[in-house]
Coordinates of C-alpha atoms and ligand atoms in Angstrom, one line a residue:
M1 CA -11.5 -33.8 -17.3
E2 CA -8.6 -32.2 -15.5
D3 CA -6.8 -35.5 -15.1
N4 CA -6.7 -35.9 -18.8
R5 CA -4.9 -32.7 -19.3
P6 CA -1.3 -33.0 -20.3
S7 CA 1.3 -31.6 -17.9
W8 CA 5.0 -31.0 -17.8
S9 CA 7.4 -33.8 -16.8
S10 CA 9.2 -31.6 -14.3
R11 CA 9.7 -28.0 -13.3
L12 CA 12.8 -27.9 -15.4
T13 CA 11.1 -28.8 -18.6
F14 CA 8.5 -26.2 -17.9
I15 CA 11.1 -23.5 -17.4
L16 CA 13.0 -24.6 -20.5
A17 CA 9.8 -24.4 -22.6
A18 CA 8.9 -21.0 -21.2
V19 CA 12.4 -19.7 -21.8
G20 CA 12.2 -21.3 -25.2
S21 CA 9.0 -19.4 -25.9
A22 CA 10.5 -16.1 -24.7
V23 CA 13.9 -16.4 -26.4
G24 CA 13.2 -16.1 -30.1
L25 CA 13.5 -13.9 -33.1
G26 CA 12.6 -11.1 -30.6
N27 CA 16.0 -11.5 -28.9
I28 CA 18.3 -12.2 -31.8
W29 CA 16.7 -10.5 -34.8
R30 CA 14.5 -7.7 -33.3
F31 CA 16.4 -6.7 -30.1
P32 CA 19.7 -5.7 -31.8
Y33 CA 18.0 -3.8 -34.6
I34 CA 15.6 -2.0 -32.3
M35 CA 18.5 -1.1 -30.0
G36 CA 20.5 -0.1 -33.1
Q37 CA 17.8 2.3 -34.2
N38 CA 17.3 3.7 -30.7
G39 CA 20.7 4.8 -29.7
G40 CA 22.4 1.7 -28.3
A41 CA 23.3 1.8 -24.6
V42 CA 20.6 4.3 -23.4
F43 CA 18.0 2.1 -25.0
L44 CA 19.4 -0.8 -23.1
I45 CA 19.1 1.0 -19.7
V46 CA 15.5 2.0 -20.4
Y47 CA 14.6 -1.5 -21.5
L48 CA 16.2 -3.1 -18.5
A49 CA 14.4 -0.7 -16.2
L50 CA 11.0 -1.4 -17.8
I51 CA 11.5 -5.2 -17.6
L52 CA 12.4 -5.2 -14.0
T53 CA 9.8 -2.7 -12.7
I54 CA 6.8 -3.3 -15.0
C55 CA 7.0 -6.3 -17.2
F56 CA 7.4 -9.0 -14.6
I57 CA 3.8 -8.3 -13.4
P58 CA 1.8 -9.2 -16.5
L59 CA 4.2 -12.2 -17.1
F60 CA 3.5 -13.4 -13.6
A61 CA -0.2 -12.8 -14.0
E62 CA -0.4 -14.9 -17.2
L63 CA 1.4 -17.8 -15.6
A64 CA -0.8 -17.5 -12.5
V65 CA -4.1 -17.4 -14.3
G66 CA -3.1 -20.5 -16.3
K67 CA -1.9 -22.4 -13.2
I68 CA -5.0 -21.5 -11.1
T69 CA -7.6 -22.2 -13.8
K70 CA -5.8 -25.1 -15.4
K71 CA -7.5 -24.3 -18.7
E72 CA -6.6 -23.0 -22.1
C73 CA -7.3 -19.3 -22.7
I74 CA -11.0 -19.4 -23.6
G75 CA -11.8 -21.7 -20.7
A76 CA -9.6 -19.8 -18.3
F77 CA -11.4 -16.5 -19.0
E78 CA -14.8 -18.2 -19.0
S79 CA -14.2 -19.8 -15.6
V80 CA -13.7 -16.4 -14.1
N81 CA -16.9 -15.2 -15.6
P82 CA -18.8 -16.7 -18.6
K83 CA -19.1 -13.1 -20.0
F84 CA -15.3 -13.0 -20.5
K85 CA -15.3 -16.0 -22.9
F86 CA -15.1 -13.7 -25.9
L87 CA -12.1 -11.9 -24.4
G88 CA -10.3 -15.2 -24.0
F89 CA -11.0 -16.0 -27.6
L90 CA -8.9 -13.1 -28.7
N91 CA -5.8 -15.0 -27.5
P92 CA -5.9 -17.9 -29.9
L93 CA -6.9 -15.5 -32.6
T94 CA -3.9 -13.4 -31.9
G95 CA -1.8 -16.6 -32.0
V96 CA -2.9 -17.5 -35.4
L97 CA -2.2 -14.0 -36.7
V98 CA 1.2 -13.7 -35.0
A99 CA 2.2 -17.1 -36.4
S100 CA 1.2 -16.0 -39.9
F101 CA 3.9 -13.4 -40.0
Y102 CA 6.5 -14.8 -37.5
F103 CA 6.8 -18.0 -39.6
I104 CA 7.6 -16.0 -42.7
V105 CA 10.8 -14.8 -41.0
G106 CA 11.3 -18.5 -40.0
G107 CA 11.1 -19.4 -43.7
W108 CA 13.8 -16.8 -44.5
I109 CA 16.0 -18.4 -41.9
I110 CA 15.6 -21.8 -43.5
N111 CA 16.6 -20.3 -46.9
Y112 CA 19.8 -18.8 -45.4
I113 CA 20.7 -22.1 -43.8
A114 CA 20.4 -23.8 -47.2
L115 CA 22.4 -21.0 -48.7
S116 CA 25.2 -21.5 -46.2
F117 CA 25.4 -25.2 -46.8
A118 CA 25.3 -24.6 -50.6
Q119 CA 28.3 -22.3 -50.1
A120 CA 26.6 -19.8 -52.3
R121 CA 28.6 -16.8 -53.3
I122 CA 26.5 -13.7 -53.3
E123 CA 27.9 -10.3 -54.4
D124 CA 25.3 -8.0 -53.0
Y125 CA 23.3 -9.2 -50.0
S126 CA 21.0 -6.2 -50.0
S127 CA 19.7 -6.9 -53.5
Y128 CA 19.8 -10.7 -52.9
F129 CA 17.5 -10.3 -49.8
V130 CA 15.0 -8.1 -51.7
S131 CA 14.8 -10.4 -54.6
F132 CA 14.5 -13.5 -52.4
I133 CA 11.6 -12.1 -50.4
Q134 CA 9.9 -11.0 -53.7
N135 CA 10.3 -14.4 -55.2
S136 CA 6.8 -15.8 -54.4
V137 CA 7.3 -19.5 -54.9
S138 CA 10.4 -20.0 -52.8
A139 CA 9.4 -17.6 -50.0
C140 CA 6.0 -19.3 -49.6
G141 CA 7.6 -22.7 -49.8
F142 CA 10.1 -21.9 -47.0
T143 CA 7.3 -20.4 -44.8
L144 CA 5.2 -23.5 -45.2
I145 CA 8.2 -25.7 -44.3
F146 CA 8.8 -23.7 -41.1
L147 CA 5.1 -23.9 -40.3
F148 CA 5.1 -27.6 -40.9
I149 CA 8.0 -28.2 -38.5
C150 CA 6.4 -26.3 -35.7
V151 CA 3.0 -28.0 -36.2
W152 CA 4.8 -31.4 -36.3
F153 CA 6.4 -30.9 -33.0
T154 CA 3.2 -29.5 -31.4
A155 CA 1.2 -32.4 -32.8
R156 CA 3.3 -34.9 -30.8
G157 CA 2.0 -33.4 -27.6
I158 CA 3.5 -31.8 -24.6
K159 CA 6.1 -34.4 -23.5
R160 CA 7.0 -36.0 -26.8
G161 CA 6.8 -32.8 -28.9
I162 CA 7.1 -29.5 -27.1
E163 CA 9.4 -30.7 -24.3
F164 CA 11.5 -32.7 -26.8
A165 CA 11.9 -29.7 -29.1
N166 CA 13.0 -27.5 -26.2
N167 CA 15.3 -30.1 -24.7
V168 CA 17.2 -30.4 -28.0
M169 CA 17.0 -26.8 -29.4
M170 CA 17.7 -24.8 -26.3
P171 CA 21.1 -26.4 -25.3
M172 CA 22.1 -26.3 -29.0
F173 CA 21.1 -22.6 -29.1
A174 CA 23.2 -21.8 -26.0
V175 CA 26.3 -23.7 -27.3
I176 CA 26.2 -22.0 -30.7
L177 CA 25.6 -18.6 -29.1
L178 CA 28.6 -19.0 -26.9
G179 CA 30.8 -20.1 -29.7
L180 CA 29.7 -17.2 -31.9
I181 CA 30.3 -14.7 -29.1
I182 CA 33.9 -15.9 -28.6
F183 CA 34.4 -15.6 -32.4
S184 CA 32.9 -12.1 -32.5
L185 CA 34.9 -10.8 -29.5
T186 CA 38.2 -11.9 -31.0
L187 CA 37.7 -9.9 -34.1
P188 CA 39.8 -6.7 -34.5
N189 CA 38.2 -3.6 -32.9
A190 CA 35.5 -5.7 -31.2
H191 CA 35.6 -3.2 -28.3
L192 CA 33.9 -0.6 -30.4
G193 CA 30.8 -2.8 -30.5
L194 CA 30.8 -3.3 -26.7
E195 CA 31.2 0.5 -26.2
Y196 CA 28.2 1.0 -28.4
M197 CA 26.2 -1.4 -26.3
F198 CA 27.3 -0.4 -22.9
K199 CA 28.5 3.2 -23.0
P200 CA 25.3 5.3 -22.8
D201 CA 24.9 8.6 -24.5
F202 CA 22.1 10.2 -22.5
S203 CA 21.5 13.0 -25.0
K204 CA 19.8 10.3 -27.2
I205 CA 17.0 9.7 -24.7
N206 CA 13.5 10.4 -26.0
A207 CA 9.9 9.5 -25.5
H208 CA 9.8 7.2 -28.6
M209 CA 12.5 5.1 -27.1
F210 CA 10.3 4.3 -24.1
L211 CA 7.6 3.1 -26.4
A212 CA 9.9 1.0 -28.5
A213 CA 11.4 -0.5 -25.3
L214 CA 8.0 -1.4 -23.9
G215 CA 6.8 -2.9 -27.1
Q216 CA 10.0 -4.9 -27.4
A217 CA 9.8 -6.1 -23.7
L218 CA 6.2 -7.3 -24.1
F219 CA 7.0 -9.1 -27.3
T220 CA 10.2 -10.7 -26.2
L221 CA 8.7 -12.0 -23.0
S222 CA 5.8 -13.5 -24.9
I223 CA 3.3 -11.4 -23.1
G224 CA -0.2 -10.7 -24.5
M225 CA -1.2 -13.8 -26.4
G226 CA -1.9 -16.4 -23.8
A227 CA 1.2 -18.5 -24.6
L228 CA 2.4 -18.3 -21.0
L229 CA -1.1 -18.8 -19.7
T230 CA -1.3 -22.0 -21.7
Y231 CA 2.1 -23.2 -20.6
G232 CA 1.2 -22.2 -17.0
S233 CA -1.9 -24.4 -17.2
Y234 CA 0.3 -27.5 -17.7
I235 CA 2.1 -26.9 -14.4
K236 CA 1.1 -29.7 -12.0
E237 CA 3.2 -29.3 -8.9
D238 CA 2.5 -26.6 -6.3
K239 CA 5.7 -24.6 -6.7
S240 CA 5.9 -20.9 -6.6
I241 CA 5.7 -19.3 -10.0
L242 CA 7.4 -16.2 -8.8
K243 CA 10.7 -17.9 -9.1
S244 CA 9.8 -19.2 -12.5
T245 CA 8.9 -15.6 -13.5
Y246 CA 12.3 -14.4 -12.5
T247 CA 14.1 -17.2 -14.2
I248 CA 12.3 -16.5 -17.5
I249 CA 12.9 -12.8 -17.3
F250 CA 16.6 -13.3 -16.4
S251 CA 17.3 -15.8 -19.1
D252 CA 15.5 -13.9 -21.8
T253 CA 17.4 -10.7 -20.9
L254 CA 20.7 -12.6 -20.7
F255 CA 20.1 -14.1 -24.1
A256 CA 19.2 -10.7 -25.7
L257 CA 22.4 -9.2 -24.2
M258 CA 24.4 -12.2 -25.5
A259 CA 22.9 -11.7 -28.9
G260 CA 24.0 -8.1 -28.8
I261 CA 27.5 -9.1 -27.7
M262 CA 27.6 -11.5 -30.6
I263 CA 26.3 -9.1 -33.2
F264 CA 27.6 -5.6 -32.4
P265 CA 31.4 -6.3 -32.1
A266 CA 31.2 -8.0 -35.5
I267 CA 29.4 -5.2 -37.1
F268 CA 31.8 -2.5 -35.8
S269 CA 34.8 -4.6 -36.6
F270 CA 33.8 -4.6 -40.2
G271 CA 32.9 -0.9 -40.2
L272 CA 29.2 -1.6 -40.9
E273 CA 26.2 0.3 -39.5
P274 CA 24.1 -1.1 -36.6
N275 CA 21.0 0.8 -37.5
S276 CA 19.9 -0.9 -40.7
G277 CA 16.6 -2.1 -39.2
A278 CA 15.0 -5.5 -40.0
G279 CA 17.7 -6.2 -42.6
L280 CA 20.4 -6.3 -39.9
V281 CA 20.4 -10.1 -39.6
F282 CA 19.6 -10.9 -43.3
I283 CA 21.8 -8.3 -45.0
T284 CA 24.4 -6.8 -42.8
I285 CA 25.5 -9.9 -41.0
P286 CA 25.8 -12.1 -44.1
Q287 CA 28.1 -9.4 -45.5
I288 CA 30.4 -10.2 -42.7
F289 CA 30.3 -14.0 -43.3
A290 CA 31.2 -13.4 -46.9
Q291 CA 34.4 -11.7 -45.9
I292 CA 35.8 -14.2 -43.3
P293 CA 37.5 -17.6 -43.7
Y294 CA 35.1 -20.5 -43.3
G295 CA 32.3 -17.9 -43.5
N296 CA 29.8 -20.5 -44.7
I297 CA 30.3 -22.6 -41.6
V298 CA 29.9 -19.6 -39.3
S299 CA 26.9 -18.5 -41.3
A300 CA 25.3 -22.0 -41.0
A301 CA 25.9 -21.9 -37.3
F302 CA 24.4 -18.5 -37.0
F303 CA 21.2 -19.3 -38.9
I304 CA 20.8 -22.6 -37.1
L305 CA 21.0 -20.6 -33.9
L306 CA 18.2 -18.4 -35.2
F307 CA 16.2 -21.4 -36.4
A308 CA 16.4 -23.1 -32.9
A309 CA 15.2 -19.9 -31.2
A310 CA 12.4 -19.4 -33.7
I311 CA 11.1 -22.9 -33.6
T312 CA 10.8 -23.0 -29.8
S313 CA 8.9 -19.7 -29.9
G314 CA 6.9 -20.7 -32.9
I315 CA 5.7 -23.8 -31.0
S316 CA 4.5 -21.7 -28.1
I317 CA 2.6 -19.4 -30.4
I318 CA 0.7 -22.2 -32.0
E319 CA 0.1 -24.1 -28.8
V320 CA -2.3 -21.4 -27.8
P321 CA -4.9 -22.1 -30.6
I322 CA -4.1 -25.8 -30.5
A323 CA -4.9 -26.1 -26.8
S324 CA -8.1 -24.1 -27.4
M325 CA -9.2 -26.3 -30.3
V326 CA -8.4 -29.6 -28.5
E327 CA -10.2 -28.6 -25.3
R328 CA -13.1 -26.6 -26.7
L329 CA -13.9 -28.6 -29.8
K330 CA -12.9 -31.9 -28.1
I331 CA -10.9 -33.0 -31.2
S332 CA -7.6 -34.8 -31.2
R333 CA -4.3 -32.9 -31.2
T334 CA -3.4 -34.3 -34.6
K335 CA -6.7 -33.1 -36.1
A336 CA -6.3 -29.7 -34.4
C337 CA -2.8 -29.4 -35.8
T338 CA -3.9 -30.3 -39.3
I339 CA -6.7 -27.8 -39.3
L340 CA -4.4 -25.1 -37.9
F341 CA -1.7 -25.9 -40.5
F342 CA -4.2 -25.0 -43.3
I343 CA -5.6 -21.9 -41.5
I344 CA -2.1 -20.4 -40.8
G345 CA -0.9 -21.5 -44.3
L346 CA -3.9 -19.7 -45.9
I347 CA -3.1 -16.4 -44.0
S348 CA 0.7 -16.6 -44.3
V349 CA 0.7 -17.2 -48.1
P350 CA -0.8 -13.7 -48.9
A351 CA 1.4 -12.2 -46.2
T352 CA 4.5 -13.8 -47.8
L353 CA 3.4 -12.6 -51.2
S354 CA 2.9 -9.0 -49.8
F355 CA 6.7 -8.5 -50.4
G356 CA 6.2 -9.5 -54.1
V357 CA 3.2 -9.9 -56.3
L358 CA 0.7 -8.7 -53.7
E359 CA 2.9 -5.6 -52.9
N360 CA 0.1 -3.3 -53.9
F361 CA -2.7 -5.1 -52.2
K362 CA -3.4 -3.0 -49.1
L363 CA -5.5 -3.5 -45.9
C364 CA -6.1 -0.2 -44.1
G365 CA -3.2 1.3 -46.2
K366 CA -0.8 -1.5 -45.2
T367 CA 0.6 -4.6 -46.9
V368 CA -0.7 -7.9 -45.5
F369 CA 2.5 -8.5 -43.6
D370 CA 2.6 -5.0 -42.1
F371 CA -1.1 -5.2 -41.3
L372 CA -0.7 -8.5 -39.4
D373 CA 2.3 -7.1 -37.6
F374 CA 0.5 -3.9 -36.7
T375 CA -2.9 -5.4 -35.6
T376 CA -1.1 -8.0 -33.4
S377 CA 1.8 -5.9 -31.9
S378 CA 0.0 -2.6 -31.5
I379 CA -3.6 -3.7 -30.9
L380 CA -4.3 -7.3 -30.0
M381 CA -1.3 -8.0 -27.7
P382 CA -1.6 -4.9 -25.5
L383 CA -5.3 -5.5 -25.4
N384 CA -4.9 -9.2 -24.4
A385 CA -2.4 -8.2 -21.7
L386 CA -4.8 -5.5 -20.5
F387 CA -7.8 -7.9 -20.1
L388 CA -5.5 -10.4 -18.5
C389 CA -4.2 -8.0 -15.8
L390 CA -7.7 -6.7 -15.1
I391 CA -9.1 -10.2 -14.7
A392 CA -6.2 -11.3 -12.6
G393 CA -6.2 -8.3 -10.4
W394 CA -9.9 -7.5 -10.1
F395 CA -11.7 -10.8 -10.6
L396 CA -9.3 -13.6 -9.7
K397 CA -8.0 -11.3 -7.0
I398 CA -4.4 -12.4 -7.3
R399 CA -2.6 -10.5 -4.5
G400 CA 1.0 -9.8 -3.8
N401 CA 0.9 -11.0 -0.2
H402 CA 0.1 -14.5 -1.5
F403 CA 3.6 -15.0 -2.7
I404 CA 5.7 -11.9 -1.7
Q405 CA 6.7 -11.7 2.0
N406 CA 7.8 -8.1 2.0
K407 CA 4.6 -6.1 2.7
F408 CA 5.7 -3.1 0.8
F409 CA 6.6 -5.0 -2.4
A410 CA 3.4 -7.0 -2.1
F411 CA 1.5 -3.7 -2.0
L412 CA 3.5 -2.4 -5.0
F413 CA 2.6 -5.5 -6.9
D414 CA -1.2 -5.0 -6.3
I415 CA -1.1 -1.4 -7.3
G416 CA 0.9 -2.4 -10.4
L417 CA -1.5 -5.2 -11.5
K418 CA -4.7 -3.4 -10.8
F419 CA -3.8 0.2 -11.9
V420 CA -0.4 1.0 -13.2
I421 CA 0.0 -1.7 -15.8
P422 CA -3.5 -1.3 -17.2
V423 CA -3.0 2.4 -17.5
I424 CA 0.3 1.9 -19.3
L425 CA -1.3 -0.6 -21.6
V426 CA -4.2 1.7 -22.4
A427 CA -1.6 4.5 -23.2
L428 CA 0.3 2.1 -25.4
L429 CA -2.9 1.2 -27.3
Y430 CA -3.8 4.8 -27.7
I431 CA -0.4 5.8 -29.0
G432 CA -0.4 2.7 -31.3
L433 CA -3.7 3.6 -32.8
K434 CA -3.1 7.3 -33.2
Ligands
LIG1 N1 8.9 -14.1 -27.4 C1 9.2 -14.6 -28.7 C2 10.4 -13.8 -29.3 O1 11.1 -13.1 -28.6 C3 8.0 -14.5 -29.6 C4 6.8 -15.0 -29.0 C5 6.6 -16.3 -28.7 C6 5.7 -14.3 -28.6 N2 5.4 -16.4 -28.1 C7 4.8 -15.2 -28.1 C8 5.4 -13.0 -28.7 C9 3.6 -14.8 -27.5 C10 4.2 -12.6 -28.1 C11 3.3 -13.5 -27.6 O2 10.7 -14.0 -30.4

């Protein structure tokens, strides 16, 4: 059976795919606005501290569990103890639910790419955005197109689909990002944006900021859904995954910072506010494009950048349920992808409509979109990460001294994996549910 499992062509393609998973809307859409809402530079310091001290442990653990068990999530958990099968099942389930709202934002991006090419003149982006997301037919259509593209790549398999998408999208992403950074930094008063990002105002520090930073760190590193476990299970060669862990963390952080350096100078240069929340990328930024020469070209580049980032992450999200379906149900990839297309489509349509006709349809007092966001980000992802760390630390007995030479750091790793991270995750769950 194991020999039939797909695997990465090389270490590089694995790293590219894992970085492609991590670098997504979380970096370019979510990171700048969460930073904008949480005081800029101080948030950045807290965020970096958490990533370096805490978040690398669950990331490493996910990759390690995948690489050791060589199975998709359900099989991986089951092979540790058959009783854990159910806990493993939560991962693909989370994947389906995350996809159902992540892909809606993917659909918005496709719409904005089309708008840029159509050279549409829009007077008021704020009311445009609201009326677009309320318009059921087009919003659903774009969500389904985005879903289809992700499913199409995934259906082609690891080498021809997932690797191919990452090999094309990630370099394109990096080149456009660099181009836009140069553009942004040459705008008048660009330094104000850099000051906002890098000059901390410690009076703004508060407890909520830690929570926001931790949530952001887990999301952007793709922790808590089995995506890295699944990608890790396709690693063939016996190389250390500690190095891969650092590469993923370093690249993801670098790309988040670069996204900030692209966005904040432009925002400050045009005297706009950085704290407009989720609308930052879809309302505030397009306002800038509307005011500059060749704005539609810059706008197309920006949204293609977002698209590339979202596709490679989207693929990693659906690979989790796909791998489970293929290996558990013994069906072909194409069949699994077709079934999944309909399942995610069925959930994402009401979620898309929750901005429009289904605005008043509430689940536990939340619209469908908010409900999916909340149950996954605040409950399922921390829960999955918790189970994973407990299984890795207590049952698979992954120990720091297997891969860290320095005894003290190896000891810290063990304490982190077995006690500190689980306690932090329980606290996160408790606060999220309160
Ligand atoms: N990390 C991605 C981003 O920053 C999103 C993502 C991809 C993700 N796969 C995941 C989040 C798995 C949580 C779990 O946009």
